[in-house]
XYZ file of C-alpha atoms in Angstrom:
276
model
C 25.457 30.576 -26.486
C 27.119 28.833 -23.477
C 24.097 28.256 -21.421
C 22.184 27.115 -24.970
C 25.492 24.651 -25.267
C 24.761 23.471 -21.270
C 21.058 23.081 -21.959
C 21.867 21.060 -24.442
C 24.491 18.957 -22.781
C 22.038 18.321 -19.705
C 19.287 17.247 -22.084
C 21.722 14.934 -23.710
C 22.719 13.345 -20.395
C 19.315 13.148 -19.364
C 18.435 10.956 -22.546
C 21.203 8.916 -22.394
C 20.268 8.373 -18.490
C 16.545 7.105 -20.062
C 18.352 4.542 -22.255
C 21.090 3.373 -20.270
C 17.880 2.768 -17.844
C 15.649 0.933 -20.497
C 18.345 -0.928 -21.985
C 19.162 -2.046 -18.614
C 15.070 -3.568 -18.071
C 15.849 -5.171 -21.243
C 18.858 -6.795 -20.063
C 17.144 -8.347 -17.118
C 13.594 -9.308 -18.680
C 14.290 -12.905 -18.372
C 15.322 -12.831 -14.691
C 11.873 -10.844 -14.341
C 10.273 -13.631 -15.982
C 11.847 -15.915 -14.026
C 11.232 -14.413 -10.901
C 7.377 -14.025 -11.614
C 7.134 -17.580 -12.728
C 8.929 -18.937 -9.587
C 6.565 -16.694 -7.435
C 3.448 -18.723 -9.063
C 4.670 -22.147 -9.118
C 5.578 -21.152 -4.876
C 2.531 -19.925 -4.370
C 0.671 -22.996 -5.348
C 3.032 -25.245 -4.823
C 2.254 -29.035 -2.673
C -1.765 -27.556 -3.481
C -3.919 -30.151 -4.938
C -5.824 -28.050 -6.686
C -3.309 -25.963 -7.487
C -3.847 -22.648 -9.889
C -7.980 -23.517 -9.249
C -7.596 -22.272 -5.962
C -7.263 -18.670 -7.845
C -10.881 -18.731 -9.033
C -11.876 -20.966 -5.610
C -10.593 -18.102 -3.608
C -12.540 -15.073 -4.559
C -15.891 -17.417 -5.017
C -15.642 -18.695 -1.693
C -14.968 -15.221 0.102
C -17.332 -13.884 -1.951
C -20.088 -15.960 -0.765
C -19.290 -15.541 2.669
C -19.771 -11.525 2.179
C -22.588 -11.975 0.208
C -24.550 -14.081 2.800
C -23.358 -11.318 6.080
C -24.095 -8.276 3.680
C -26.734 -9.117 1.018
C -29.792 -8.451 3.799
C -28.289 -5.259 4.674
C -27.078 -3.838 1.327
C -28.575 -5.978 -1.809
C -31.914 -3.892 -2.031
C -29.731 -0.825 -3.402
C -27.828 -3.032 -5.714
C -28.281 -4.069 -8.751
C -26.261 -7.781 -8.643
C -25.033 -8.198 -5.013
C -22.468 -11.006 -6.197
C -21.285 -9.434 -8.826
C -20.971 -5.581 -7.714
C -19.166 -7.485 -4.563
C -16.651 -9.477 -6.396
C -15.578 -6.418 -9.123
C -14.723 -4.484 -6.001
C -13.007 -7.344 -4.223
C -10.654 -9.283 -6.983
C -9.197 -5.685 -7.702
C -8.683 -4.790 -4.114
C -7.475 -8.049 -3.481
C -4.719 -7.411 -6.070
C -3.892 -3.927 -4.424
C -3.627 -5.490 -0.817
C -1.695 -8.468 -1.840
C 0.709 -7.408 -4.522
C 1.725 -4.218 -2.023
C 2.598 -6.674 0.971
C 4.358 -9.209 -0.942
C 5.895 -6.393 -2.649
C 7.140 -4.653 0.669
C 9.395 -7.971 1.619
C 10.493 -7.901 -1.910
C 14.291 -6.117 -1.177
C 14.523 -7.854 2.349
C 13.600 -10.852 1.237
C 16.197 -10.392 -1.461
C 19.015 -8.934 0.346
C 21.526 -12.264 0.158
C 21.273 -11.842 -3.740
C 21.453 -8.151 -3.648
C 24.899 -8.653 -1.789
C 26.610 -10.998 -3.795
C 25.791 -9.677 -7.317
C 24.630 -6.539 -9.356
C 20.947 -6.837 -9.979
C 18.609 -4.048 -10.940
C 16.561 -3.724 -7.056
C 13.384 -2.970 -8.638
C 13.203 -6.124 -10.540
C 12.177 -7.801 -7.303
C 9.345 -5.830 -6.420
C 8.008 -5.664 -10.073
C 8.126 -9.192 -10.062
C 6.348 -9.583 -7.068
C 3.410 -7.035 -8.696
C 3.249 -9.031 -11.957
C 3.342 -12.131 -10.339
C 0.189 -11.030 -8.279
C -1.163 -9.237 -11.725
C -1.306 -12.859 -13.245
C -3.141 -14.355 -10.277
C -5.806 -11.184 -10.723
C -6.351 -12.466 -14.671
C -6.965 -16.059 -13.562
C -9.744 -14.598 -10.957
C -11.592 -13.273 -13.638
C -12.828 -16.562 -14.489
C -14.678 -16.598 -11.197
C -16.191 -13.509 -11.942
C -17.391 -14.731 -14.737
C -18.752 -17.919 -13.656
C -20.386 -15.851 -11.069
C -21.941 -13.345 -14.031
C -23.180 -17.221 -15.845
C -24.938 -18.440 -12.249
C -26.548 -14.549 -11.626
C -27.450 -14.490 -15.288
C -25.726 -10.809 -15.479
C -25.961 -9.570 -19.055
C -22.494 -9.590 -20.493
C -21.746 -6.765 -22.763
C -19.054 -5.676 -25.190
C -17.693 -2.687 -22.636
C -16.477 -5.922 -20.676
C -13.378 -6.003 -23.441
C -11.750 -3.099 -22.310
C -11.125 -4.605 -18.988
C -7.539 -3.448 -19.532
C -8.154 0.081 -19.567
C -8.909 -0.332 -15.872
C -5.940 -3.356 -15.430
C -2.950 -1.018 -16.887
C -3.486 2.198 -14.689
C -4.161 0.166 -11.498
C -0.932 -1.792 -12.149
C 0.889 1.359 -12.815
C -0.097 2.646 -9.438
C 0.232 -0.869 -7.163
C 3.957 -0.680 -8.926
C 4.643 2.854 -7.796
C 3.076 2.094 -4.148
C 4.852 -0.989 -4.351
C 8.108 0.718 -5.000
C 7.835 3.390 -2.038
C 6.746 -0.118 0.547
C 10.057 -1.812 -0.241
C 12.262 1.233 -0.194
C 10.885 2.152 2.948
C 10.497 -1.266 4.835
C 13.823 -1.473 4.495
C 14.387 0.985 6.282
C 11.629 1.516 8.743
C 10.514 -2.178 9.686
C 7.270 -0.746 11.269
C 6.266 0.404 8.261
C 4.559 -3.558 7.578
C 2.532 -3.072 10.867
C 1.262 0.554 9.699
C 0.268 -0.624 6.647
C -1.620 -3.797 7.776
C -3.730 -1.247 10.094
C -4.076 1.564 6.888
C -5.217 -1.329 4.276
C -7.978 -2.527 6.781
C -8.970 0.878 6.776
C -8.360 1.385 3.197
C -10.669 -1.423 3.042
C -13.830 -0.110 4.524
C -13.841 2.651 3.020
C -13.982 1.697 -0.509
C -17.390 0.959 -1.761
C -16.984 -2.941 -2.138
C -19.900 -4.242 -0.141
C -22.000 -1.177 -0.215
C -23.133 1.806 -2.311
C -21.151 4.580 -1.591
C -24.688 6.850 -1.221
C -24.798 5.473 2.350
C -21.845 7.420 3.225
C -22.165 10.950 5.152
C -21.454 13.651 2.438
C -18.520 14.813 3.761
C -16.949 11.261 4.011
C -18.483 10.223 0.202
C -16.573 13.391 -1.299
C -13.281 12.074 0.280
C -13.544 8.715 -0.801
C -14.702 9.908 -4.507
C -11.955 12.432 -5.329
C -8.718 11.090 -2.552
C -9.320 7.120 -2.560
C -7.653 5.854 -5.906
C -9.035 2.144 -5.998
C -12.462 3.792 -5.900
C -11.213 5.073 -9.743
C -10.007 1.745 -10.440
C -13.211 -0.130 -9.079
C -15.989 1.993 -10.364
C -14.550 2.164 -13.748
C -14.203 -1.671 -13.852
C -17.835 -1.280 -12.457
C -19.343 0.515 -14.987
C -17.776 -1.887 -17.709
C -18.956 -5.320 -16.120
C -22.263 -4.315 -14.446
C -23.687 -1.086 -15.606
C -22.196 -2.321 -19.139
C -20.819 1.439 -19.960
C -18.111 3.911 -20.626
C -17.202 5.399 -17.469
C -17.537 9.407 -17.075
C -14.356 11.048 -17.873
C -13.597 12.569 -13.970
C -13.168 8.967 -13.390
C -11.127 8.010 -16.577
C -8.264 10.558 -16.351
C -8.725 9.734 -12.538
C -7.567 6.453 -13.145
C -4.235 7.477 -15.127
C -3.440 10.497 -12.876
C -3.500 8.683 -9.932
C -1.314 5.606 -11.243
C 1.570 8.347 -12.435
C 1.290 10.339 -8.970
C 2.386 7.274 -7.665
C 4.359 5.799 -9.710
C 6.728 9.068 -9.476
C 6.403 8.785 -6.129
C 7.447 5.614 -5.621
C 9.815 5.864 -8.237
C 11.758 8.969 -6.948
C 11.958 7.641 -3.145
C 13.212 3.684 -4.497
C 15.958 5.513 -6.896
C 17.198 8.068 -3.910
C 17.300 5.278 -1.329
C 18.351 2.383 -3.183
C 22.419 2.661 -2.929
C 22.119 2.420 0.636
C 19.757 -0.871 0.822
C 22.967 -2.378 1.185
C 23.344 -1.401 4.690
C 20.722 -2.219 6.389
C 19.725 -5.833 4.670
């Protein structure tokens, strides 16, 4: 009866720890919003184009890739244009939203001084921010889709099946970059050097079937944004339902690290203090 009673207490601490933490999200939603909003007006900010530059962006690097790879890769793909800019706006978002969200406590660290705020609010600002810049890219893809006369097709819809896993894992990565650039500064020059990696070996600008076997296996079952981009893939260009390996791939990956990220920002946090 006494250990049934502690059970019971622990699970009712635990819940209360769940609420206390959701009620506290709540609490802060409009800073959140305010920080995301501030991060897109800076980011375009003194541009004369302004929030056109997020479709101009991807079109122009996309047609510089297409003219250096099309000779060398186009004959095995169906679309060159389009297979390359489905792999590259959702890498993009990856690479960019994990950088800017690695400065997010340092950049922070004033604020963090003088007042309570919740620390991850800064780097899940920084991911939504980059989140809304990844929506407004999708009109170049599909100005792109118009010019290439790619069929469009209903599957395209559930573009946020793909959108809500991948954000769940760029927040968890996101998480563990901050925690631990605050810590270890070096950690921004590793990770420059592991996302140009990270880069090449993700199927963007060529079919993964030119790959040596042993290489294709690792990038298939251990490289998560080949989930993310051959699911968004298989919606936009092959204009299916992806297989189910890579479905639950998606979603498995995202909460691996997510509770990764998650459990290294909450055990490190109280002593950001110290070294911002």
């Amino acid at each position: 009866m006494h250990l049934k009673a502690e059970e019971i207490h622990i699970k009712l601490e635990k819940n209360n720890e769940r609420n206390n933490r959701i009620n506290t999200f709540f609490r802060y939603k409009d800073l959140l919003r305010e920080l995301v909003v501030r991060d897109v007006k800076l980011k375009y900010r003194r541009s004369f184009l302004g929030y056109v530059w997020s479709i101009l962006n991807p079109l122009l690097i996309m047609l510089v890739m297409t003219l250096v790879f099309s000779q060398m890769f186009q004959r095995g793909i169906e679309n060159f244009p389009v297979y390359l800019l489905t792999g590259q706006a959702l890498f993009d978002f990856m690479n960019n939203a994990t950088h800017m969200s690695m400065y997010s406590v340092l950049d922070n660290g004033a604020l963090i001084k003088k007042i309570y705020v919740p620390k991850y609010i800064f780097t899940l600002s920084k991911v939504t921010s980059s989140l809304i810049d990844l929506i407004f890219s999708m009109g170049a893809l599909i100005l792109v889709m118009l010019i290439t006369r790619a069929p469009f097709s209903p599957y395209i819809l559930l573009f946020p099946l793909v959108v809500i896993p991948l954000y769940i894992f760029v927040c968890g990565l996101g998480f563990f970059l901050s925690a631990a650039n605050v810590f270890f500064r070096d950690i921004q020059y590793i990770y420059n050097a592991i996302t140009v990696a990270w880069m090449y070996v993700t199927p963007m600008f060529y079919p993964i079937e030119l790959l040596p076997d042993w290489l294709r296996k690792l990038v298939e079952y251990c490289n998560p944004m080949f989930y993310y981009i051959q699911f968004f893939r298989d919606l936009v260009l092959y204009r299916h339902f992806t297989t189910p390996r890579i479905f639950i791939g998606c979603w498995v990956m995202a909460f691996i690290m997510l509770s990764i990220g998650l459990g290294v920002f909450k055990k490190t946090q109280d002593n950001f203090i110290l070294y911002i």
